[in-house]
């Protein structure tokens, strides 16, 4: 039998039932929480000041070194010193309270009664009976909810989000004001949820949006956990929390301390500018006639348009490009510029951007000219020097370059050409083997449950890049791409009312 409204609350708080748990139990069968929901407002008020009280309790019961011991475990191999100003504190402190416990072997915590005891559990044991029942239920949920990775499915900025636990595949509607303003559908976050009745809140998060391109790493860890457990439950995830944190540190380090990019040309070779020099023993016109085929089908009049001739009309200097038909990486390209060749009197130079192309062009020149050419030397520029030179050259006219780029981007014919090239890229992409998909094509990968999620995350990243970098790709291209791969339409902002207000 349910207690009367004016009866003592069965939770033991000493309050009347109508002043304590009645509204919580009523809310459990009510629609999603709204702006005037008393549970939400009570919860916010009860949490105000709670972290400071909890910290005092931990220092008193576990000792002042407990937090530093927990920090070392939380950071793992990163080994960063404790810093209360680090953004990661909003993830660390809830993990410290709700997940960490002192290891009995070699722990800094001398109070043996709390060895293997999570601080929140100790706090509830010591003070739970005197605590507001709503706060107690909230804290109890934190002892069962694990740290996990969540996909952001929908956002209502300042109100809440729909999250999908990547590990358990469970969807949760979360009332959240702060992170919902900065997250976008497709983002990933590492965090912990807490629930009281129909109300779910984001107790902890890593504090920044993990971009969709990192999804493959999370899926890989999920596969490892699934290989060890038939079903991924909250209890399983709490056993794997250090692996979840280790992956987070790897992702954070890659995002905030990225390695210098590996620069490759369209052949997939490392960029390494080479300038080859040769001596000619044949006239420039003869050399040109034997090498002009390297420019494919460009007519002589175009190749010689800017040539320099002597008073006798004989060719002295000519420059032209070395090209090949098509492109290995971009099926929409008609041809690829491989290098530049200059014939200047008795000398010939060839400039290319990789060691492989340097070896190829030398063979072609020597084969075409035979005894008429003699190789002298190669000048090789390091990638670091090339980047420094590009940076130094761009410092003085960055604004002018940006203005010129913007001006060209406004030319309708040029934008149409770029749009067509991008559309061709994505059309070919579905049948392109990708390392991130274990060298399978997106078309093949979508048949696998795990890799299907990775494919969708790559498309989301592409859609974002298109909008943010103004790549002129028609949104219809992505709609057709999703349809071809059997993926749902891109998720947008959730409709008002589909997420609890707060």
Short mmCIF file of C-alpha atoms in Angstrom, two decimals:
data_model
loop_
_atom_site.label_atom_id
_atom_site.label_comp_id
_atom_site.label_asym_id
_atom_site.label_seq_id
_atom_site.Cartn_x
_atom_site.Cartn_y
_atom_site.Cartn_z
CA UNK A 1 0.00 0.00 0.00
CA UNK A 2 1.31 3.45 -0.90
CA UNK A 3 1.82 5.85 2.02
CA UNK A 4 -0.58 8.75 2.44
CA UNK A 5 0.49 12.21 1.30
CA UNK A 6 0.91 13.36 4.92
CA UNK A 7 2.52 10.13 6.16
CA UNK A 8 6.24 9.96 6.99
CA UNK A 9 8.22 9.25 3.80
CA UNK A 10 9.30 5.58 3.69
CA UNK A 11 12.77 6.63 2.53
CA UNK A 12 13.57 7.60 6.12
CA UNK A 13 14.22 11.28 5.49
CA UNK A 14 11.87 12.34 8.30
CA UNK A 15 9.83 14.47 5.90
CA UNK A 16 6.24 13.96 4.87
CA UNK A 17 5.77 11.80 1.81
CA UNK A 18 4.25 14.69 -0.19
CA UNK A 19 7.31 16.87 0.58
CA UNK A 20 9.86 14.24 -0.31
CA UNK A 21 9.57 11.29 -2.71
CA UNK A 22 6.01 11.74 -3.96
CA UNK A 23 7.01 14.22 -6.65
CA UNK A 24 9.90 12.01 -7.79
CA UNK A 25 7.68 8.93 -8.11
CA UNK A 26 5.00 10.94 -9.85
CA UNK A 27 7.61 12.27 -12.27
CA UNK A 28 8.72 8.72 -13.10
CA UNK A 29 5.42 8.12 -14.88
CA UNK A 30 5.15 11.64 -16.30
CA UNK A 31 6.25 12.87 -19.74
CA UNK A 32 9.81 14.06 -20.29
CA UNK A 33 10.93 16.80 -17.93
CA UNK A 34 10.08 20.37 -18.92
CA UNK A 35 11.31 23.82 -17.90
CA UNK A 36 9.08 23.87 -14.83
CA UNK A 37 9.82 20.30 -13.74
CA UNK A 38 10.30 20.29 -9.94
CA UNK A 39 12.70 17.34 -10.08
CA UNK A 40 15.08 19.24 -12.35
CA UNK A 41 15.04 22.35 -10.18
CA UNK A 42 15.40 20.38 -6.96
CA UNK A 43 18.27 18.37 -8.44
CA UNK A 44 20.15 21.48 -9.50
CA UNK A 45 19.70 23.04 -6.07
CA UNK A 46 20.84 19.87 -4.30
CA UNK A 47 23.97 19.58 -6.45
CA UNK A 48 24.94 23.16 -5.76
CA UNK A 49 27.87 22.96 -3.35
CA UNK A 50 27.89 19.16 -3.31
CA UNK A 51 31.36 18.71 -4.95
CA UNK A 52 32.99 20.81 -2.22
CA UNK A 53 31.29 18.78 0.52
CA UNK A 54 32.33 15.57 -1.20
CA UNK A 55 35.93 16.75 -1.49
CA UNK A 56 36.04 17.58 2.22
CA UNK A 57 34.72 14.10 2.97
CA UNK A 58 37.32 12.41 0.75
CA UNK A 59 40.21 14.34 2.30
CA UNK A 60 38.94 13.50 5.79
CA UNK A 61 38.31 9.77 5.14
CA UNK A 62 40.76 8.87 2.34
CA UNK A 63 43.49 11.37 3.17
CA UNK A 64 44.97 14.34 1.28
CA UNK A 65 47.03 12.13 -1.06
CA UNK A 66 44.07 10.18 -2.43
CA UNK A 67 43.31 12.64 -5.21
CA UNK A 68 46.92 12.62 -6.41
CA UNK A 69 46.97 8.81 -6.42
CA UNK A 70 43.73 8.81 -8.41
CA UNK A 71 45.14 11.43 -10.80
CA UNK A 72 48.15 9.24 -11.57
CA UNK A 73 45.85 6.31 -12.37
CA UNK A 74 43.52 8.51 -14.43
CA UNK A 75 46.33 9.96 -16.54
CA UNK A 76 48.02 6.60 -17.05
CA UNK A 77 51.14 6.67 -19.20
CA UNK A 78 50.72 10.39 -19.93
CA UNK A 79 52.10 11.18 -16.49
CA UNK A 80 51.09 14.86 -16.51
CA UNK A 81 51.35 16.57 -13.15
CA UNK A 82 48.13 17.38 -11.32
CA UNK A 83 46.76 20.74 -12.43
CA UNK A 84 43.39 21.94 -11.12
CA UNK A 85 43.13 24.32 -14.09
CA UNK A 86 43.18 21.61 -16.74
CA UNK A 87 39.90 21.27 -18.71
CA UNK A 88 40.05 17.52 -18.13
CA UNK A 89 39.19 18.14 -14.47
CA UNK A 90 35.48 18.09 -15.36
CA UNK A 91 35.99 14.46 -16.33
CA UNK A 92 38.55 13.55 -13.69
CA UNK A 93 36.69 14.76 -10.58
CA UNK A 94 33.46 12.77 -11.25
CA UNK A 95 35.58 9.73 -12.16
CA UNK A 96 37.54 10.19 -8.92
CA UNK A 97 34.34 10.37 -6.84
CA UNK A 98 32.26 7.76 -8.69
CA UNK A 99 34.64 5.20 -10.22
CA UNK A 100 38.05 5.18 -8.54
CA UNK A 101 38.85 3.16 -5.43
CA UNK A 102 42.18 2.65 -3.60
CA UNK A 103 44.09 -0.46 -4.57
CA UNK A 104 44.96 -2.32 -1.34
CA UNK A 105 48.48 -3.05 -2.65
CA UNK A 106 50.82 -0.09 -2.53
CA UNK A 107 48.08 2.49 -2.06
CA UNK A 108 48.71 5.91 -0.57
CA UNK A 109 45.43 5.63 1.36
CA UNK A 110 46.23 4.38 4.86
CA UNK A 111 42.58 3.90 5.97
CA UNK A 112 42.11 0.21 5.19
CA UNK A 113 38.35 0.40 5.70
CA UNK A 114 37.99 2.26 2.39
CA UNK A 115 40.33 0.10 0.33
CA UNK A 116 38.41 -0.98 -2.81
CA UNK A 117 35.57 1.37 -1.78
CA UNK A 118 34.46 4.05 -4.25
CA UNK A 119 34.28 7.49 -2.51
CA UNK A 120 30.63 8.04 -3.47
CA UNK A 121 29.74 4.66 -1.95
CA UNK A 122 31.56 5.58 1.26
CA UNK A 123 29.80 8.95 1.33
CA UNK A 124 26.39 7.33 0.92
CA UNK A 125 27.19 4.81 3.63
CA UNK A 126 28.22 7.54 6.05
CA UNK A 127 25.64 10.21 5.27
CA UNK A 128 22.99 8.67 3.04
CA UNK A 129 20.25 8.41 5.68
CA UNK A 130 20.50 12.13 6.41
CA UNK A 131 20.56 13.07 2.75
CA UNK A 132 17.70 14.33 0.62
CA UNK A 133 16.27 11.20 -1.09
CA UNK A 134 16.50 12.80 -4.52
CA UNK A 135 20.23 13.44 -4.14
CA UNK A 136 20.70 9.97 -2.72
CA UNK A 137 19.03 8.39 -5.75
CA UNK A 138 21.15 10.51 -8.05
CA UNK A 139 24.38 9.43 -6.32
CA UNK A 140 23.29 5.80 -6.29
CA UNK A 141 22.85 5.93 -10.06
CA UNK A 142 26.44 7.17 -10.36
CA UNK A 143 27.63 3.95 -8.77
CA UNK A 144 26.06 1.90 -11.56
CA UNK A 145 26.46 4.21 -14.56
CA UNK A 146 29.88 3.76 -16.23
CA UNK A 147 32.16 6.16 -18.02
CA UNK A 148 31.49 5.59 -21.72
CA UNK A 149 31.72 7.10 -25.19
CA UNK A 150 28.59 8.71 -26.58
CA UNK A 151 27.54 9.71 -30.09
CA UNK A 152 25.72 13.03 -30.21
CA UNK A 153 22.62 12.24 -32.25
CA UNK A 154 20.64 15.46 -31.79
CA UNK A 155 21.19 18.77 -30.01
CA UNK A 156 18.84 21.44 -28.72
CA UNK A 157 21.37 24.14 -27.70
CA UNK A 158 21.06 25.17 -24.07
CA UNK A 159 18.42 22.51 -23.43
CA UNK A 160 19.71 19.00 -24.03
CA UNK A 161 20.93 16.26 -26.31
CA UNK A 162 20.07 12.80 -27.52
CA UNK A 163 23.10 10.59 -26.92
CA UNK A 164 23.83 7.06 -28.04
CA UNK A 165 26.21 4.98 -25.96
CA UNK A 166 28.69 3.72 -28.56
CA UNK A 167 29.53 0.70 -26.41
CA UNK A 168 26.05 -0.50 -25.39
CA UNK A 169 24.22 1.11 -28.37
CA UNK A 170 21.57 2.48 -25.96
CA UNK A 171 20.04 5.88 -26.72
CA UNK A 172 19.46 8.34 -23.89
CA UNK A 173 17.71 11.72 -23.81
CA UNK A 174 19.78 14.06 -21.63
CA UNK A 175 18.89 17.38 -20.06
CA UNK A 176 22.07 19.45 -20.40
CA UNK A 177 22.61 23.17 -20.80
CA UNK A 178 26.35 23.69 -21.28
CA UNK A 179 27.69 21.01 -23.63
CA UNK A 180 24.54 21.12 -25.77
CA UNK A 181 25.61 24.62 -26.87
CA UNK A 182 28.94 23.42 -28.28
CA UNK A 183 28.24 19.89 -29.49
CA UNK A 184 26.91 18.99 -32.93
CA UNK A 185 25.32 15.82 -34.30
CA UNK A 186 28.14 13.46 -35.16
CA UNK A 187 30.42 14.56 -32.32
CA UNK A 188 31.62 12.07 -29.74
CA UNK A 189 32.15 12.66 -26.04
CA UNK A 190 33.47 10.61 -23.14
CA UNK A 191 31.33 11.04 -20.07
CA UNK A 192 29.06 9.67 -17.38
CA UNK A 193 25.30 10.00 -17.11
CA UNK A 194 23.09 9.97 -14.01
CA UNK A 195 19.35 9.37 -13.83
CA UNK A 196 16.54 10.03 -11.37
CA UNK A 197 13.17 8.87 -12.64
CA UNK A 198 12.73 10.24 -16.18
CA UNK A 199 15.47 12.83 -15.70
CA UNK A 200 18.91 12.03 -17.14
CA UNK A 201 21.80 14.45 -16.70
CA UNK A 202 25.39 14.61 -17.91
CA UNK A 203 27.39 14.24 -14.71
CA UNK A 204 30.79 14.26 -16.42
CA UNK A 205 32.26 14.87 -19.86
CA UNK A 206 35.67 15.34 -21.41
CA UNK A 207 34.96 19.02 -22.08
CA UNK A 208 35.44 19.17 -25.84
CA UNK A 209 33.90 17.67 -28.96
CA UNK A 210 35.70 14.62 -30.30
CA UNK A 211 35.27 14.84 -34.10
CA UNK A 212 33.60 12.05 -36.09
CA UNK A 213 36.90 11.05 -37.71
CA UNK A 214 37.98 9.51 -34.37
CA UNK A 215 35.04 7.09 -34.36
CA UNK A 216 37.07 4.20 -35.80
CA UNK A 217 39.27 4.09 -32.68
CA UNK A 218 36.23 3.87 -30.40
CA UNK A 219 34.65 1.15 -32.55
CA UNK A 220 37.92 -0.80 -32.40
CA UNK A 221 37.88 -0.72 -28.60
CA UNK A 222 34.23 -1.81 -28.60
CA UNK A 223 35.19 -4.80 -30.72
CA UNK A 224 37.84 -5.76 -28.16
CA UNK A 225 35.32 -5.59 -25.33
CA UNK A 226 32.73 -7.57 -27.30
CA UNK A 227 35.32 -10.25 -27.98
CA UNK A 228 35.73 -10.71 -24.22
CA UNK A 229 32.08 -10.37 -23.18
CA UNK A 230 28.87 -11.65 -24.81
CA UNK A 231 27.05 -8.45 -23.84
CA UNK A 232 28.52 -5.07 -22.95
CA UNK A 233 26.78 -4.08 -19.73
CA UNK A 234 27.43 -1.11 -17.42
CA UNK A 235 29.28 -3.49 -15.09
CA UNK A 236 31.54 -4.59 -17.94
CA UNK A 237 32.32 -1.00 -18.88
CA UNK A 238 33.26 -0.15 -15.30
CA UNK A 239 35.79 -2.98 -15.48
CA UNK A 240 37.19 -1.50 -18.70
CA UNK A 241 37.31 2.13 -17.57
CA UNK A 242 41.12 2.34 -17.74
CA UNK A 243 41.10 1.20 -21.37
CA UNK A 244 38.40 3.78 -22.11
CA UNK A 245 40.54 6.46 -20.49
CA UNK A 246 43.72 5.32 -22.26
CA UNK A 247 41.98 5.72 -25.61
CA UNK A 248 40.77 9.17 -24.56
CA UNK A 249 44.34 10.28 -23.81
CA UNK A 250 45.50 8.99 -27.21
CA UNK A 251 42.71 10.89 -28.99
CA UNK A 252 43.26 14.08 -26.97
CA UNK A 253 47.00 14.00 -27.63
CA UNK A 254 46.42 13.56 -31.35
CA UNK A 255 43.92 16.43 -31.44
CA UNK A 256 45.86 18.92 -29.32
CA UNK A 257 49.44 17.88 -30.08
CA UNK A 258 49.28 16.69 -33.67
CA UNK A 259 52.38 15.34 -35.39
CA UNK A 260 53.64 17.29 -38.40
CA UNK A 261 51.66 16.16 -41.45
CA UNK A 262 53.09 13.53 -43.76
CA UNK A 263 53.08 15.34 -47.07
CA UNK A 264 52.47 13.13 -50.12
CA UNK A 265 52.03 13.84 -53.79
CA UNK A 266 49.19 12.35 -55.80
CA UNK A 267 51.26 9.22 -56.44
CA UNK A 268 51.33 8.63 -52.69
CA UNK A 269 55.07 9.37 -52.52
CA UNK A 270 56.57 11.55 -49.74
CA UNK A 271 57.14 15.12 -50.92
CA UNK A 272 60.81 15.74 -51.58
CA UNK A 273 61.49 18.52 -54.11
CA UNK A 274 64.27 17.54 -56.54
CA UNK A 275 65.96 19.74 -59.14
CA UNK A 276 67.96 17.70 -61.66
CA UNK A 277 70.52 19.40 -63.91
CA UNK A 278 71.96 18.08 -67.20
CA UNK A 279 74.45 19.28 -69.82
CA UNK A 280 73.21 19.18 -73.44
CA UNK A 281 75.42 18.38 -76.41
CA UNK A 282 72.57 18.81 -78.90
CA UNK A 283 70.83 22.06 -79.92
CA UNK A 284 67.83 23.16 -77.78
CA UNK A 285 65.45 22.54 -80.72
CA UNK A 286 66.60 18.93 -81.01
CA UNK A 287 66.23 18.39 -77.28
CA UNK A 288 62.75 19.94 -77.36
CA UNK A 289 61.64 17.76 -80.28
CA UNK A 290 62.69 14.61 -78.43
CA UNK A 291 61.14 15.60 -75.09
CA UNK A 292 57.92 17.39 -76.03
CA UNK A 293 55.96 14.12 -75.82
CA UNK A 294 56.30 14.43 -72.03
CA UNK A 295 53.71 17.24 -72.25
CA UNK A 296 51.20 14.73 -73.70
CA UNK A 297 49.18 16.18 -76.55
CA UNK A 298 49.85 19.88 -75.99
CA UNK A 299 50.48 21.39 -79.47
CA UNK A 300 53.91 22.83 -80.32
CA UNK A 301 52.53 26.36 -80.68
CA UNK A 302 51.32 26.35 -77.07
CA UNK A 303 54.53 24.84 -75.69
CA UNK A 304 56.65 27.36 -77.61
CA UNK A 305 54.42 30.37 -76.96
CA UNK A 306 56.79 31.90 -74.40
CA UNK A 307 60.00 30.43 -75.81
CA UNK A 308 63.09 32.62 -76.31
CA UNK A 309 64.84 32.59 -79.69
CA UNK A 310 68.13 34.04 -80.85
CA UNK A 311 68.66 36.63 -83.60
CA UNK A 312 68.96 33.77 -86.05
CA UNK A 313 65.55 32.47 -85.04
CA UNK A 314 66.95 29.37 -83.39
CA UNK A 315 65.40 28.18 -80.14
CA UNK A 316 67.38 29.15 -77.04
CA UNK A 317 65.05 28.70 -74.06
CA UNK A 318 61.74 26.88 -73.53
CA UNK A 319 59.80 25.68 -70.49
CA UNK A 320 57.02 23.11 -70.41
CA UNK A 321 55.35 20.71 -68.00
CA UNK A 322 55.71 16.95 -67.70
CA UNK A 323 52.24 15.40 -67.53
CA UNK A 324 50.55 12.04 -67.52
CA UNK A 325 46.96 11.09 -68.33
CA UNK A 326 44.52 10.64 -65.43
CA UNK A 327 45.33 10.49 -61.73
CA UNK A 328 45.73 7.59 -59.32
CA UNK A 329 43.79 9.24 -56.51
CA UNK A 330 41.30 11.44 -58.37
CA UNK A 331 39.38 9.65 -61.09
CA UNK A 332 37.83 12.94 -62.23
CA UNK A 333 41.18 14.45 -63.25
CA UNK A 334 42.04 14.40 -66.96
CA UNK A 335 45.77 14.56 -66.31
CA UNK A 336 48.37 15.10 -63.60
CA UNK A 337 51.26 17.56 -63.62
CA UNK A 338 54.36 15.58 -62.64
CA UNK A 339 57.09 18.18 -63.01
CA UNK A 340 58.59 21.05 -65.01
CA UNK A 341 61.32 20.96 -67.62
CA UNK A 342 63.45 23.85 -68.86
CA UNK A 343 65.85 23.80 -71.81
CA UNK A 344 68.24 26.75 -71.66
CA UNK A 345 71.03 26.75 -74.22
CA UNK A 346 73.40 23.97 -73.33
CA UNK A 347 71.66 23.11 -70.06
CA UNK A 348 68.51 21.26 -69.08
CA UNK A 349 66.78 21.21 -65.68
CA UNK A 350 63.88 19.11 -64.43
CA UNK A 351 61.99 19.91 -61.24
CA UNK A 352 59.80 17.30 -59.55
CA UNK A 353 58.41 16.80 -56.03
CA UNK A 354 59.54 13.29 -55.08
CA UNK A 355 62.52 10.96 -55.29
CA UNK A 356 60.49 8.46 -57.32
CA UNK A 357 59.56 11.04 -59.94
CA UNK A 358 63.17 12.24 -60.02
CA UNK A 359 64.37 8.72 -60.86
CA UNK A 360 61.65 8.35 -63.53
CA UNK A 361 62.26 11.66 -65.30
CA UNK A 362 66.02 11.08 -65.37
CA UNK A 363 65.49 7.74 -67.14
CA UNK A 364 63.07 9.31 -69.63
CA UNK A 365 65.41 12.18 -70.45
CA UNK A 366 68.47 9.97 -70.85
CA UNK A 367 66.53 7.47 -72.97
CA UNK A 368 65.11 10.20 -75.24
CA UNK A 369 68.38 12.13 -75.73
CA UNK A 370 70.92 9.33 -75.45
CA UNK A 371 74.46 10.69 -76.05
CA UNK A 372 73.03 14.19 -76.39
CA UNK A 373 72.69 14.66 -72.60
CA UNK A 374 74.89 14.15 -69.55
CA UNK A 375 73.50 14.11 -66.00
CA UNK A 376 75.35 16.46 -63.62
CA UNK A 377 73.65 16.61 -60.19
CA UNK A 378 70.43 16.80 -58.17
CA UNK A 379 69.52 19.46 -55.64
CA UNK A 380 67.19 18.07 -52.96
CA UNK A 381 65.13 20.27 -50.66
CA UNK A 382 63.85 18.90 -47.33
CA UNK A 383 60.15 19.05 -46.49
CA UNK A 384 60.99 21.25 -43.49
CA UNK A 385 62.81 23.74 -45.72
CA UNK A 386 59.93 23.69 -48.19
CA UNK A 387 57.36 24.42 -45.48
CA UNK A 388 59.53 27.17 -44.00
CA UNK A 389 59.98 28.72 -47.44
CA UNK A 390 56.24 28.57 -48.12
CA UNK A 391 55.51 30.16 -44.74
CA UNK A 392 58.09 32.90 -45.18
CA UNK A 393 56.81 33.65 -48.65
CA UNK A 394 53.22 33.81 -47.47
CA UNK A 395 53.61 36.01 -44.39
CA UNK A 396 53.68 39.29 -46.28
CA UNK A 397 50.77 38.65 -48.63
CA UNK A 398 48.41 36.33 -46.76
CA UNK A 399 45.59 38.85 -46.99
CA UNK A 400 46.14 39.33 -50.70
CA UNK A 401 46.20 35.56 -51.24
CA UNK A 402 43.00 35.11 -49.24
CA UNK A 403 41.32 37.92 -51.18
CA UNK A 404 42.36 36.38 -54.49
CA UNK A 405 41.08 32.96 -53.38
CA UNK A 406 37.77 34.46 -52.34
CA UNK A 407 37.53 36.33 -55.64
CA UNK A 408 38.18 33.17 -57.64
CA UNK A 409 35.70 31.23 -55.50
CA UNK A 410 33.03 33.74 -56.52
CA UNK A 411 33.48 32.97 -60.23
CA UNK A 412 30.41 30.85 -61.09
CA UNK A 413 32.20 28.80 -63.76
CA UNK A 414 35.07 27.99 -61.40
CA UNK A 415 32.76 27.02 -58.55
CA UNK A 416 30.80 24.83 -60.93
CA UNK A 417 34.03 23.09 -61.99
CA UNK A 418 35.12 22.58 -58.36
CA UNK A 419 31.64 21.29 -57.47
CA UNK A 420 31.79 18.80 -60.34
CA UNK A 421 35.24 17.61 -59.25
CA UNK A 422 34.08 17.15 -55.63
CA UNK A 423 30.98 15.27 -56.79
CA UNK A 424 33.19 12.98 -58.88
CA UNK A 425 35.46 12.44 -55.87
CA UNK A 426 32.60 11.25 -53.64
CA UNK A 427 31.11 9.12 -56.41
CA UNK A 428 34.44 7.30 -56.75
CA UNK A 429 34.99 7.27 -52.98
CA UNK A 430 32.37 4.57 -52.37
CA UNK A 431 34.48 2.11 -54.40
CA UNK A 432 37.89 3.22 -53.10
CA UNK A 433 39.72 0.91 -50.63
CA UNK A 434 40.50 2.87 -47.46
CA UNK A 435 43.10 1.97 -44.81
CA UNK A 436 40.72 3.04 -42.03
CA UNK A 437 38.32 0.36 -43.32
CA UNK A 438 41.06 -2.31 -43.45
CA UNK A 439 41.52 -1.55 -47.15
CA UNK A 440 37.90 -2.30 -47.93
CA UNK A 441 35.70 0.10 -49.87
CA UNK A 442 32.85 1.96 -48.16
CA UNK A 443 30.47 -0.06 -50.35
CA UNK A 444 31.90 -3.27 -48.87
CA UNK A 445 32.34 -1.95 -45.32
CA UNK A 446 28.70 -0.91 -44.78
CA UNK A 447 27.78 -4.61 -44.76
CA UNK A 448 29.69 -4.95 -41.47
CA UNK A 449 27.92 -3.59 -38.38
CA UNK A 450 31.00 -1.93 -36.87
CA UNK A 451 32.47 -0.57 -40.08
CA UNK A 452 29.08 0.78 -41.12
CA UNK A 453 29.34 3.23 -38.21
CA UNK A 454 32.85 4.22 -39.31
CA UNK A 455 31.67 4.87 -42.87
CA UNK A 456 28.89 7.13 -41.61
CA UNK A 457 31.33 9.03 -39.40
CA UNK A 458 33.57 9.64 -42.43
CA UNK A 459 30.63 11.01 -44.40
CA UNK A 460 29.67 13.30 -41.50
CA UNK A 461 33.26 14.57 -41.44
CA UNK A 462 33.08 15.17 -45.19
CA UNK A 463 29.79 17.05 -44.87
CA UNK A 464 31.31 19.26 -42.19
CA UNK A 465 34.43 19.99 -44.22
CA UNK A 466 32.25 20.92 -47.18
CA UNK A 467 30.29 23.45 -45.13
CA UNK A 468 33.19 24.84 -43.09
CA UNK A 469 35.71 25.12 -45.93
CA UNK A 470 33.14 26.10 -48.56
CA UNK A 471 34.20 23.27 -50.89
CA UNK A 472 31.23 23.91 -53.18
CA UNK A 473 29.92 20.34 -52.98
CA UNK A 474 26.19 20.18 -53.61
CA UNK A 475 24.46 18.79 -50.50
CA UNK A 476 22.55 16.55 -52.90
CA UNK A 477 25.81 14.65 -53.45
CA UNK A 478 25.86 13.56 -49.81
CA UNK A 479 22.16 12.70 -49.87
CA UNK A 480 22.74 10.41 -52.85
CA UNK A 481 25.85 8.99 -51.20
CA UNK A 482 23.94 8.06 -48.05
CA UNK A 483 21.14 6.58 -50.13
CA UNK A 484 23.58 4.51 -52.19
CA UNK A 485 25.19 3.12 -49.02
CA UNK A 486 21.87 2.50 -47.27
CA UNK A 487 22.62 5.05 -44.54
CA UNK A 488 20.00 7.29 -42.91
CA UNK A 489 19.71 10.93 -43.88
CA UNK A 490 22.07 13.23 -41.98
CA UNK A 491 20.83 14.06 -38.51
CA UNK A 492 19.93 17.67 -37.87
CA UNK A 493 18.97 19.63 -34.77
CA UNK A 494 16.24 17.92 -32.79
CA UNK A 495 12.79 19.40 -32.96
CA UNK A 496 11.67 21.43 -29.99
CA UNK A 497 9.93 19.23 -27.50
CA UNK A 498 11.87 16.07 -28.42
CA UNK A 499 14.44 16.83 -25.73
CA UNK A 500 13.72 17.69 -22.15
CA UNK A 501 13.93 21.34 -21.36
CA UNK A 502 16.06 22.58 -18.53
#
